[in-house]
Short mmCIF file of C-alpha atoms in Angstrom, two decimals:
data_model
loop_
_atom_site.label_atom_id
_atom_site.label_comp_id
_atom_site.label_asym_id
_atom_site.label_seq_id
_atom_site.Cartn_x
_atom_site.Cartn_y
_atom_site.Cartn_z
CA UNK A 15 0.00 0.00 0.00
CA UNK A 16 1.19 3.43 -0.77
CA UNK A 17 1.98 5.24 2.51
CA UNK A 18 0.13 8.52 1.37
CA UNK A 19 -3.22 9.30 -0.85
CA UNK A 20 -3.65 11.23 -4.03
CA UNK A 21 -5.29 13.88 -1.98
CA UNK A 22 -2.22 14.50 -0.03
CA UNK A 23 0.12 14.80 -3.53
CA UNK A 24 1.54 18.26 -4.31
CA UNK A 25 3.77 18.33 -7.51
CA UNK A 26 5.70 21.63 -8.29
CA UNK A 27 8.25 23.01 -10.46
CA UNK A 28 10.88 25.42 -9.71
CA UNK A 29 11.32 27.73 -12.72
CA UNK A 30 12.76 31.33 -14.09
CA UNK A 31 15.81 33.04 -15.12
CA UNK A 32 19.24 31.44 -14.35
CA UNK A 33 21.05 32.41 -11.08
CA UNK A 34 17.94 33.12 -8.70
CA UNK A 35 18.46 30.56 -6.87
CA UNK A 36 16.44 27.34 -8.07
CA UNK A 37 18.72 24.44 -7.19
CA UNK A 38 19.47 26.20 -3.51
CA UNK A 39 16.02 26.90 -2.60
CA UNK A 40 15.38 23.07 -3.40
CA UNK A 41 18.19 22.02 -0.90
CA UNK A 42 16.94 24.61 1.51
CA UNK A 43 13.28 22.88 1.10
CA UNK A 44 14.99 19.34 1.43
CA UNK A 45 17.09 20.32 4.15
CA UNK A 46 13.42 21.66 5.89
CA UNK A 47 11.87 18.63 5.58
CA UNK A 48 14.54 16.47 6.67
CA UNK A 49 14.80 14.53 3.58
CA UNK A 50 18.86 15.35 3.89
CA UNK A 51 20.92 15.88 6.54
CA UNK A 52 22.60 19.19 5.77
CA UNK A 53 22.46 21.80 2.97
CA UNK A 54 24.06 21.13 -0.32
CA UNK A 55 26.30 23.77 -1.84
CA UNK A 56 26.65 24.97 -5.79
CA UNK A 57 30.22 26.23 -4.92
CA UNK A 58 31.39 22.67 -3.90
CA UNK A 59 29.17 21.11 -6.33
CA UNK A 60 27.07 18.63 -3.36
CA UNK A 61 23.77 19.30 -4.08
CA UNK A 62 20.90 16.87 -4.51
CA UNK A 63 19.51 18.54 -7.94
CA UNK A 64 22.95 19.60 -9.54
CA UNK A 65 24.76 16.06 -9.51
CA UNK A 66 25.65 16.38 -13.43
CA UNK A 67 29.84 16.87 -14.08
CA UNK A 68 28.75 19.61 -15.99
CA UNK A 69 26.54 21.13 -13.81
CA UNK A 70 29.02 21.38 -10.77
CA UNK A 71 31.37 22.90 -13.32
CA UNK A 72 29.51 25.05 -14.45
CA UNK A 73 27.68 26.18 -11.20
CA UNK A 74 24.34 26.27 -12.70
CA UNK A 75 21.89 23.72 -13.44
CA UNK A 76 21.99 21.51 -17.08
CA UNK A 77 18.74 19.96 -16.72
CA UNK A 78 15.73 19.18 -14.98
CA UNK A 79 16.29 17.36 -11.22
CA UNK A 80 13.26 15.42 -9.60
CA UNK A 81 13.21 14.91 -6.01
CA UNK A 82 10.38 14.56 -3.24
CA UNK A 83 10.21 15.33 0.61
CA UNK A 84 7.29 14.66 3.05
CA UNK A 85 6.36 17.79 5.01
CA UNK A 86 2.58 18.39 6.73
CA UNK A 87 0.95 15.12 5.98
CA UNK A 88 1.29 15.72 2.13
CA UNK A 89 4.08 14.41 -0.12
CA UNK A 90 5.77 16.91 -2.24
CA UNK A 91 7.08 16.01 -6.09
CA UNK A 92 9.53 18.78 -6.70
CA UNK A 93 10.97 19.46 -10.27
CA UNK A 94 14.26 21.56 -10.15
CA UNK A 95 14.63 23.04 -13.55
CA UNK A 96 17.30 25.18 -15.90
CA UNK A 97 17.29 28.94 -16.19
CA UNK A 98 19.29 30.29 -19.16
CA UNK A 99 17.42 30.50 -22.26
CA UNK A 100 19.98 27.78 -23.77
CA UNK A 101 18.86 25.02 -21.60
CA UNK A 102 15.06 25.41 -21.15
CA UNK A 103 13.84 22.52 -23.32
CA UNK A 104 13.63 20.67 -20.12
CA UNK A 105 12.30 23.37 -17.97
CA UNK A 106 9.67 23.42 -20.33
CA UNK A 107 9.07 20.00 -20.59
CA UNK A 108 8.47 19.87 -16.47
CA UNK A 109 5.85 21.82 -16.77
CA UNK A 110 3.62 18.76 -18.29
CA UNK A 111 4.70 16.92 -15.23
CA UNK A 112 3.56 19.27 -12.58
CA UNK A 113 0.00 20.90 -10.84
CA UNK A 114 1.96 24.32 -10.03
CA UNK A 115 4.55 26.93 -11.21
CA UNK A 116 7.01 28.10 -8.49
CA UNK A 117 8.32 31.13 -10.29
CA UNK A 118 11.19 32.30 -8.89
CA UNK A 119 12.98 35.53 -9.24
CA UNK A 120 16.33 37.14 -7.58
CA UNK A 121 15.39 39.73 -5.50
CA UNK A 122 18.98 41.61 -6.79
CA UNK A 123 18.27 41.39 -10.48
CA UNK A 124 14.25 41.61 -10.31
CA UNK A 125 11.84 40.35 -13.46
CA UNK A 126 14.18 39.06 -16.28
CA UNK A 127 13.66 36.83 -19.72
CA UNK A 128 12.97 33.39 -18.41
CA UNK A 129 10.85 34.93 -15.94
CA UNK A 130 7.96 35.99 -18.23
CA UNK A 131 8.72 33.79 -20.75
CA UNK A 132 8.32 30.85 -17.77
CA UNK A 133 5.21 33.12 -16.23
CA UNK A 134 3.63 33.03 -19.75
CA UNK A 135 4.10 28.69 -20.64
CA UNK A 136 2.37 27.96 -17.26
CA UNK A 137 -0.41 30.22 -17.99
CA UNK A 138 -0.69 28.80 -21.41
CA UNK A 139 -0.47 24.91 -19.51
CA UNK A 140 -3.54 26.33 -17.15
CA UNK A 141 -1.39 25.69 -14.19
CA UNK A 142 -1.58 27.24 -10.50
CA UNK A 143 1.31 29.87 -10.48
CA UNK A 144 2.82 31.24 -7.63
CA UNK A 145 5.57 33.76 -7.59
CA UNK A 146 8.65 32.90 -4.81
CA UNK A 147 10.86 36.56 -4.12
CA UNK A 148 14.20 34.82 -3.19
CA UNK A 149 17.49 36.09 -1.78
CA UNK A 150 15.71 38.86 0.57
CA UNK A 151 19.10 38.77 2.55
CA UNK A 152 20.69 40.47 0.03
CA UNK A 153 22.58 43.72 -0.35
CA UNK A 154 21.16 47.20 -1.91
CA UNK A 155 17.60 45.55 -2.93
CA UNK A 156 14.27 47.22 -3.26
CA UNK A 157 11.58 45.02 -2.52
CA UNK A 158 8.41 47.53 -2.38
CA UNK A 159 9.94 48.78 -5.87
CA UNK A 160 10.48 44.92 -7.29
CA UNK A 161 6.63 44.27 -6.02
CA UNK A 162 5.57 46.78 -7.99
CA UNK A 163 7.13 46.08 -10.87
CA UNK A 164 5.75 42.07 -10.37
CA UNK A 165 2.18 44.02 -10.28
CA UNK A 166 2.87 45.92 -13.28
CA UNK A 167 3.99 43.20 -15.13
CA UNK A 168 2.25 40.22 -14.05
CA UNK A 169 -1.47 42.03 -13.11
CA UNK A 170 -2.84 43.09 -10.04
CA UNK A 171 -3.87 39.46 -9.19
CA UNK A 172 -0.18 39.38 -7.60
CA UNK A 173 -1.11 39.53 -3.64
CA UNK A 174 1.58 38.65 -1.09
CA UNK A 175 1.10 35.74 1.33
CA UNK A 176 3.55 36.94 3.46
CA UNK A 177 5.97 39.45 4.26
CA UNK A 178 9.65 40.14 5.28
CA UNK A 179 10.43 40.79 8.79
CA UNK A 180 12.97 41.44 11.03
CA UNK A 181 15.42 42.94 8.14
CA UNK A 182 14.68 39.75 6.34
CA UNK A 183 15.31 37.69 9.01
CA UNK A 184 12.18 35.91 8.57
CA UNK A 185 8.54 36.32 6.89
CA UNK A 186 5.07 36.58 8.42
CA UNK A 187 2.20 35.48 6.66
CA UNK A 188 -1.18 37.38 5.98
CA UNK A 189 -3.89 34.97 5.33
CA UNK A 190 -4.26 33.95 9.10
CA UNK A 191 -2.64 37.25 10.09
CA UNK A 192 -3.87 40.78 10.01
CA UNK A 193 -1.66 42.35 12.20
CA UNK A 194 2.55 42.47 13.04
CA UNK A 195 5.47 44.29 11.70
CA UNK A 196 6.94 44.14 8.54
CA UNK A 197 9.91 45.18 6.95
CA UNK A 198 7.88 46.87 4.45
CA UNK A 199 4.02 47.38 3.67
CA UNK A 200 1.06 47.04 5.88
CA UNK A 201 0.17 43.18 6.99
CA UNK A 202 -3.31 44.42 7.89
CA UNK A 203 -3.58 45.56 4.32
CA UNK A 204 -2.18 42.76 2.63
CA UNK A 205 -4.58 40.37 4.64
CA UNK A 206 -7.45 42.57 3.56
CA UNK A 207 -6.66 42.53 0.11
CA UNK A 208 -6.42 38.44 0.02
CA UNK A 209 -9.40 38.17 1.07
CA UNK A 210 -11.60 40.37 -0.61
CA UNK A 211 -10.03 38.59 -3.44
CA UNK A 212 -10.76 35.15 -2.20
CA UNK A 213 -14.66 36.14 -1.37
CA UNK A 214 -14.91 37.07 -4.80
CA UNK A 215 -15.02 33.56 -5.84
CA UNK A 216 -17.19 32.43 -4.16
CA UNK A 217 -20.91 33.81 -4.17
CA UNK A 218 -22.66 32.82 -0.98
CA UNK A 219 -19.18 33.37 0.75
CA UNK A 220 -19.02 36.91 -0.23
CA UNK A 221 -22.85 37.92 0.77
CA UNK A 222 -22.24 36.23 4.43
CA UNK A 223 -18.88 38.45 4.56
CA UNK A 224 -20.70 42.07 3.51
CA UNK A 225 -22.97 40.87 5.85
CA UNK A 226 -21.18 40.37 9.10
CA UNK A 227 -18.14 41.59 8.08
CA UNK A 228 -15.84 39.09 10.27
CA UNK A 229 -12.92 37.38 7.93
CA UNK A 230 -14.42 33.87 6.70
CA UNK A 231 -12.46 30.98 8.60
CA UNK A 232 -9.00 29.21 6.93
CA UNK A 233 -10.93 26.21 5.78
CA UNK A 234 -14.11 27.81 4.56
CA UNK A 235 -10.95 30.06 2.18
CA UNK A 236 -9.66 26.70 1.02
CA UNK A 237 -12.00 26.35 -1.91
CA UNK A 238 -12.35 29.60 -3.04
CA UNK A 239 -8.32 29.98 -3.18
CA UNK A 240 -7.84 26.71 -5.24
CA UNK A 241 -10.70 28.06 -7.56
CA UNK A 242 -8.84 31.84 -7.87
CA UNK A 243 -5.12 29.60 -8.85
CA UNK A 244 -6.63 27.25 -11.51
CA UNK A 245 -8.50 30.40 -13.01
CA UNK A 246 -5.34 32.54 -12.27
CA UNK A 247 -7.11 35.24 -10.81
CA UNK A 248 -4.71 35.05 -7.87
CA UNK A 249 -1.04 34.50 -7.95
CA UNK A 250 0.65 34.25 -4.58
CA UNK A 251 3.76 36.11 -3.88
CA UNK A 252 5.97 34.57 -1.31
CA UNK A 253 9.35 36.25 -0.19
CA UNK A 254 12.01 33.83 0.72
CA UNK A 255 16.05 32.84 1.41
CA UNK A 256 17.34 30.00 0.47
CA UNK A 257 20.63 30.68 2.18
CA UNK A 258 19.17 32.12 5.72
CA UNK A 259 16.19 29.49 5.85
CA UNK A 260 13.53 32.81 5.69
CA UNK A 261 10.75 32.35 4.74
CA UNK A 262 11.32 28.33 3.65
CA UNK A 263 8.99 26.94 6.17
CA UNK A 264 6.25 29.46 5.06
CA UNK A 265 6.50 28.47 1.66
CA UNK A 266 6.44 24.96 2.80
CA UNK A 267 2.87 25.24 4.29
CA UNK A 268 1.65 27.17 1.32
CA UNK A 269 2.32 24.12 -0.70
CA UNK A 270 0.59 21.75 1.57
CA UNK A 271 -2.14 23.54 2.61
CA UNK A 272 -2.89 25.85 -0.45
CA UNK A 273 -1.10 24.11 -3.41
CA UNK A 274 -3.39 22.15 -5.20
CA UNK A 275 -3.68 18.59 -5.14
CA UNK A 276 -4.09 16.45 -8.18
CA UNK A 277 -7.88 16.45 -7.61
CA UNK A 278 -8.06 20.39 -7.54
CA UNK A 279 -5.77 21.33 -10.14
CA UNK A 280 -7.08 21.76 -13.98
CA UNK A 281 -7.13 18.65 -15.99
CA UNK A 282 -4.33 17.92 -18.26
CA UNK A 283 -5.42 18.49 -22.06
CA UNK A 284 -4.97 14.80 -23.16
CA UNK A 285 -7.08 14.05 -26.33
CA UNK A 286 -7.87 10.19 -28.27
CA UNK A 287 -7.65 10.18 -31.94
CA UNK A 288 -5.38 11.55 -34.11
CA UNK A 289 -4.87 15.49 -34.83
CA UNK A 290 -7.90 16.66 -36.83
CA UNK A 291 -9.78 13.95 -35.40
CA UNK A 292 -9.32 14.54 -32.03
CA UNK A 293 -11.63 14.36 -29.36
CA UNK A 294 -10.91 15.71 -25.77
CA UNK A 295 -9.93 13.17 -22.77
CA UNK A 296 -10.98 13.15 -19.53
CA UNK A 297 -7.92 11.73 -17.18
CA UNK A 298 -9.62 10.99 -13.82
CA UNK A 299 -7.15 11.02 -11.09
CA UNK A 300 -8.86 8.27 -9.63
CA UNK A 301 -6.46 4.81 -8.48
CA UNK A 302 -9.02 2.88 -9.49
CA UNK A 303 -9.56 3.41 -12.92
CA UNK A 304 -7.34 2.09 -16.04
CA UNK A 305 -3.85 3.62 -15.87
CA UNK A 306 -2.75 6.56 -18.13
CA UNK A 307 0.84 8.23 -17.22
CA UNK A 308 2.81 10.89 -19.52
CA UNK A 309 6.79 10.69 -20.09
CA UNK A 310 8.43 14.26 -19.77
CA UNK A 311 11.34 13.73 -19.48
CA UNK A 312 14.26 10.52 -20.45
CA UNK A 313 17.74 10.38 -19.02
CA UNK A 314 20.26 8.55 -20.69
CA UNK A 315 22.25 7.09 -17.46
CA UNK A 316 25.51 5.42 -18.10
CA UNK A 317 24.74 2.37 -15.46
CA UNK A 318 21.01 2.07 -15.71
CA UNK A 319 20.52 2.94 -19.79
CA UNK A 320 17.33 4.73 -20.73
CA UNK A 321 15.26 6.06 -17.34
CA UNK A 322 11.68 7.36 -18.75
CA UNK A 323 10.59 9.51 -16.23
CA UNK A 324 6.81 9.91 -15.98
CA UNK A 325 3.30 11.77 -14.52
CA UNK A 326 0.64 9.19 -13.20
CA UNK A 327 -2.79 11.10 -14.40
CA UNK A 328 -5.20 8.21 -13.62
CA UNK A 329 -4.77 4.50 -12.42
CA UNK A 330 -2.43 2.88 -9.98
CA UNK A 331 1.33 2.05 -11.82
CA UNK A 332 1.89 -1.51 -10.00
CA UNK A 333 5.62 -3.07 -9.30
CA UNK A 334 5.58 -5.90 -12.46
CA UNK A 335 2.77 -4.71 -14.17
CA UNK A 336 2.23 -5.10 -18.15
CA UNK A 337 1.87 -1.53 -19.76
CA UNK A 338 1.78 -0.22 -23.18
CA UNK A 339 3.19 2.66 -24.59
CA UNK A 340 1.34 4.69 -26.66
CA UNK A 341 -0.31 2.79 -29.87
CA UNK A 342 1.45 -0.31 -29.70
CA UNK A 343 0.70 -3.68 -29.16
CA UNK A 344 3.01 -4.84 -27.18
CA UNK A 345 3.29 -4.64 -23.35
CA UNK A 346 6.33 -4.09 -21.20
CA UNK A 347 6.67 -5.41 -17.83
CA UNK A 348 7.41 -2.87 -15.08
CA UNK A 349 9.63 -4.70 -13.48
CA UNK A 350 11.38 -2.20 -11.13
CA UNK A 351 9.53 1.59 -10.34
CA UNK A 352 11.37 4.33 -9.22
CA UNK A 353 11.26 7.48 -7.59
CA UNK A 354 14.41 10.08 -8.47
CA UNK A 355 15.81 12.22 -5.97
CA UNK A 356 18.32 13.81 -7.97
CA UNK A 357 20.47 11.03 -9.17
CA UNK A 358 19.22 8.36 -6.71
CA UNK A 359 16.57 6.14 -7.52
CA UNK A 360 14.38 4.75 -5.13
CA UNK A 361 12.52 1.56 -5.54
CA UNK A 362 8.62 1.76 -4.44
CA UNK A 363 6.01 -0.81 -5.53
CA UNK A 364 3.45 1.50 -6.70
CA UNK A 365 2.98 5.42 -8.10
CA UNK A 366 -0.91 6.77 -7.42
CA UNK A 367 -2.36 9.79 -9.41
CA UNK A 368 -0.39 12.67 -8.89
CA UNK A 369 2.95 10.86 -8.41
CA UNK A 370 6.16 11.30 -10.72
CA UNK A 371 7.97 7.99 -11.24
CA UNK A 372 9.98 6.12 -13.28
CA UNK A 373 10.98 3.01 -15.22
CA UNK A 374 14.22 1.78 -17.01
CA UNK A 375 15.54 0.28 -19.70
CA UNK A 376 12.86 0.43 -21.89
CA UNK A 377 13.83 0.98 -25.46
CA UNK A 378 10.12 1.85 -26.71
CA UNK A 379 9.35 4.41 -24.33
CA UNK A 380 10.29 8.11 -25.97
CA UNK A 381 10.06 11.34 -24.44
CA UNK A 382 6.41 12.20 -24.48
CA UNK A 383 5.02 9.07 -24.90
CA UNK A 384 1.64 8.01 -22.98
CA UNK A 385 1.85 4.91 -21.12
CA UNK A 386 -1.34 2.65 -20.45
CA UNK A 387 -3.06 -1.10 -19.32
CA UNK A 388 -5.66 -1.07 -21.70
CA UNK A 389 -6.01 -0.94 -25.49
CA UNK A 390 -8.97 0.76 -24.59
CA UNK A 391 -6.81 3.67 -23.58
CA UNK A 392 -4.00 3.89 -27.11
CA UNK A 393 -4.50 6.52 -29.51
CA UNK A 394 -4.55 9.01 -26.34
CA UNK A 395 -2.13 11.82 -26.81
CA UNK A 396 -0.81 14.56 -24.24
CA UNK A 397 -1.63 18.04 -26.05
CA UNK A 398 2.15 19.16 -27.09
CA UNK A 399 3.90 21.91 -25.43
CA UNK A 400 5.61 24.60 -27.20
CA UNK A 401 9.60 24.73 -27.49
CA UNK A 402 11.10 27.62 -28.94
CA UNK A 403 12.80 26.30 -32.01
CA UNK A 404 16.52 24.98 -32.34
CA UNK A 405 17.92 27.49 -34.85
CA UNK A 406 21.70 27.04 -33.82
CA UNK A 407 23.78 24.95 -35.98
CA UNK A 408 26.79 22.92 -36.24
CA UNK A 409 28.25 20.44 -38.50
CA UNK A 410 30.46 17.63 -36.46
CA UNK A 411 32.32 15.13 -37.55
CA UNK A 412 34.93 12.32 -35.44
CA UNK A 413 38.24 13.16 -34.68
CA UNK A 414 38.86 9.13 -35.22
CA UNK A 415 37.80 7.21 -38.59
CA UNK A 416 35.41 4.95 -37.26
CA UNK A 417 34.00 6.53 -34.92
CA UNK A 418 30.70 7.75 -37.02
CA UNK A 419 28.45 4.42 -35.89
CA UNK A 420 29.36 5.79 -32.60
CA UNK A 421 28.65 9.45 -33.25
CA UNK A 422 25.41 8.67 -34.48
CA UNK A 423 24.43 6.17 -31.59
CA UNK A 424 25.64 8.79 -28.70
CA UNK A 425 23.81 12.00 -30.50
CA UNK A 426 20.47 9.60 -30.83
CA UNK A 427 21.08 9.31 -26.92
CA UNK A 428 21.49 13.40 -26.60
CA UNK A 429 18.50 14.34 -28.60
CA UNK A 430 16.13 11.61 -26.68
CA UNK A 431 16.77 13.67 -23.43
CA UNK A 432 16.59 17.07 -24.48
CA UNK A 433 13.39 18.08 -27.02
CA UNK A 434 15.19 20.75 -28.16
CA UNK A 435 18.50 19.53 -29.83
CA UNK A 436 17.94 17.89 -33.12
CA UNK A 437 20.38 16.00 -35.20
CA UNK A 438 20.40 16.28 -39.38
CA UNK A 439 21.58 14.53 -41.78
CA UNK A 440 22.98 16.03 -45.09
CA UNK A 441 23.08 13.53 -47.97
CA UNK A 442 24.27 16.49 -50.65
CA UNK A 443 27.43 17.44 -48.54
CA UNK A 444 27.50 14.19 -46.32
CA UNK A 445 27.38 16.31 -42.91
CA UNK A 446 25.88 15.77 -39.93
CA UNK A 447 24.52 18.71 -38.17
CA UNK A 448 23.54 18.85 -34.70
CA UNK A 449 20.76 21.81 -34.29
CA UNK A 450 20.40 23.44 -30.85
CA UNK A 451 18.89 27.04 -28.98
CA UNK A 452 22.30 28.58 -28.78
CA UNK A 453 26.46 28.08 -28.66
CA UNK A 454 26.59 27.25 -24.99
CA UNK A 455 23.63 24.64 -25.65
CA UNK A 456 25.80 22.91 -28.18
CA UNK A 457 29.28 23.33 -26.27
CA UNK A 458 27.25 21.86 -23.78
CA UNK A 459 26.59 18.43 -25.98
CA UNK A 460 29.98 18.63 -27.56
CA UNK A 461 31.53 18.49 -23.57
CA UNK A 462 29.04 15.37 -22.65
CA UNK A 463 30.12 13.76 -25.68
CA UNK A 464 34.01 13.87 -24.65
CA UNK A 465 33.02 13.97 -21.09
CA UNK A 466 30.49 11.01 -20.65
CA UNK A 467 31.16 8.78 -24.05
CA UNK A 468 34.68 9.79 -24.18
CA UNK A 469 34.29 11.26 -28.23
CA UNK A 470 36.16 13.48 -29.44
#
């Protein structure tokens, strides 16, 4: 039996520009939660989500991390995602995996590309966004001015849930608070203006509160906030530090008591049929029903081969179960399911609704296949999400004579895991081109290659 429910799942994705903090306010979350014993850093290169050669070279994050933590009853699914432009195929891709948007921006360098650009694909997903203000220990910031500028850009639906205190020592939050001292704004005002927002939403709600005029209780606001995330007429803004622990615990209880559950959140657009034929598909997130799960993202891992990593939408994924991926005929046996955290994999024997698992060393499985039990569920497609086009070139050929069966094998393994590096093939001029978003993307193949497969 699977030690939590579906109703207790939160899964959430940490994206934005690169440098605000991402990977650190995932080992500051772990840390919280006592999933690991002690705080990773980027400078030494030990942290859970960063565990990539590359990535502790580089100090920044490559790819998208997985990892999970039980905090308040509820078990949390966190994606750790890229921030430069170069690498966001992935952080993209996460977003099909995940109920909410943690969108996180440096409270130094305030809103910048990824940001909106991030802001704008969860939107277009329909998921529950929430904004996280990190590194409020920081030097020579301006956090009323930032706000504003969130506000400005974002809409007016940006309310804070809580507040720097103490010179950002810590936060206090203003849903079950309407009173204290802040570093900046009013918490009596910011409580106010949550909740005439969250009455809004919900009719018979807002005529007993013009009524009597008292605040409605936490749990009668529980509904009506859900509702005002899935129709994004409220995102939260949360003020945090990943290196201080401020604020980390407050976000924490936003995402178990607020975040939405895999129940609560907006269905994923699946359809059955084929494009121009389509009809929409309802995935229940019910463990009873036939099993449908979505692969976002594949890892090519030297000791375990091909790792599909997947979203359960509806069904129970069973330890040695026969599954199908996508249209075909023949079944796979699950032999072994895992759950990642970072580059550990943890055996479990089952993966409800709502959980993000995976399975390896299955050839047929590609990146955004569907997996099922039932022919009754093939022809059932995930609606596709955008990638911003690989327009970067760059013909490569093997230092060694002999090498090209090898090229071709190792850049088939590169462009499984990453949805936005393609590989061509020029018949006219006999080249091979590999196609990516930008130089350091491709520098960053060209080093796995030599790196990992030992090419030159």
């Amino acid at each position: 039996m699977s030690r939590y429910t579906t109703q207790a799942i939160r899964s959430v994705a940490l994206v934005g520009h690169g440098a605000v903090g991402k990977t650190s306010l995932a080992e500051a979350l772990l840390f919280a939660t006592g999933a690991i014993p002690a705080k990773g850093s980027i400078e030494r290169g030990t942290t859970v989500c960063d565990f990539e050669p590359q990535e502790k070279e580089a100090g920044h994050s490559l790819n998208s991390a997985v990892v999970n933590f039980a905090y308040e009853d509820t078990h949390i699914h966190l994606i750790d995602t890229a921030g430069y432009p170069d690498f966001s195929g992935q952080s993209i891709a996460a977003l099909a995996g995940v109920d909410t948007a943690l969108v996180v921006i440096n409270a130094q360098t305030g809103i910048e590309l990824m940001t909106e650009r991030m802001m704008q694909y969860a939107a277009d997903r329909k998921l529950a966004r929430m904004i996280v203000v990190n590194k409020i220990d920081a030097d020579n910031i301006d956090l009323p001015a930032l706000l504003n500028d969130i506000r400005d850009t974002f809409g007016k639906q940006c309310l804070v849930l809580d507040l720097p205190a103490h010179d950002a020592a810590d936060v206090i939050e203003v849903l079950e608070h309407d009173s204290g001292d802040t570093d900046f704004d009013s918490v009596a005002e910011a409580h106010r203006a949550l909740i005439d927002q969250l009455v809004e939403e919900d009719e018979e709600l807002l005529m007993q509160y013009l009524e009597d005029g008292a605040d409605p209780s936490t749990s009668d606001l529980h509904a009506p906030f859900e509702k005002a995330l899935r129709e994004g007429h409220l995102i939260p803004v949360l003020f945090t530090s990943a290196k201080t622990g401020a604020g980390i615990k407050e976000l924490l209880h936003v995402l178990a008591s607020l975040a939405p559950n895999p129940t609560e959140s907006n269905p994923p657009p699946f359809y059955k049929g084929e494009l121009g034929n389509a009809e929409p598909f309802h995935a229940e997130p019910d463990a009873s029903k036939h099993v449908l799960a979505h692969v976002f993202k594949v890892i090519s891992d030297p000791y375990m081969g091909k790792i599909s990593v997947f979203r359960v939408h509806q069904g129970t994924v069973k330890k040695d179960m026969q599954l199908f991926v996508g249209d075909s005929k023949r079944a796979f046996k699950a032999a072994h399911l895992y759950q990642l955290q970072g580059k550990a994999t943890v055996e479990v024997d089952e993966l409800l609704p709502g959980d993000i698992g995976a399975v390896a060393k299955i050839d047929d499985i590609e990146f955004d296949s569907v997996l099922h039990d039932s022919h009754d569920e093939d022809h059932i497609h995930l609606a596709p999400l955008e990638f911003p086009k690989p327009m970067a070139g760059l013909a490569v050929e093997t230092k060694k004579k002999g090498d090209e069966q090898r090229l071709f094998e190792i850049l088939a393994k590169l462009a499984s895991e990453d949805p936005t590096f393609v590989i061509e093939r020029h018949p006219s001029s006999n080249e091979t081109v590999i196609r990516g978003l930008g130089e350091i993307h491709l520098k960053s193949k060209l080093d796995k290659m030599f790196n990992q497969y030992k090419l030159e």
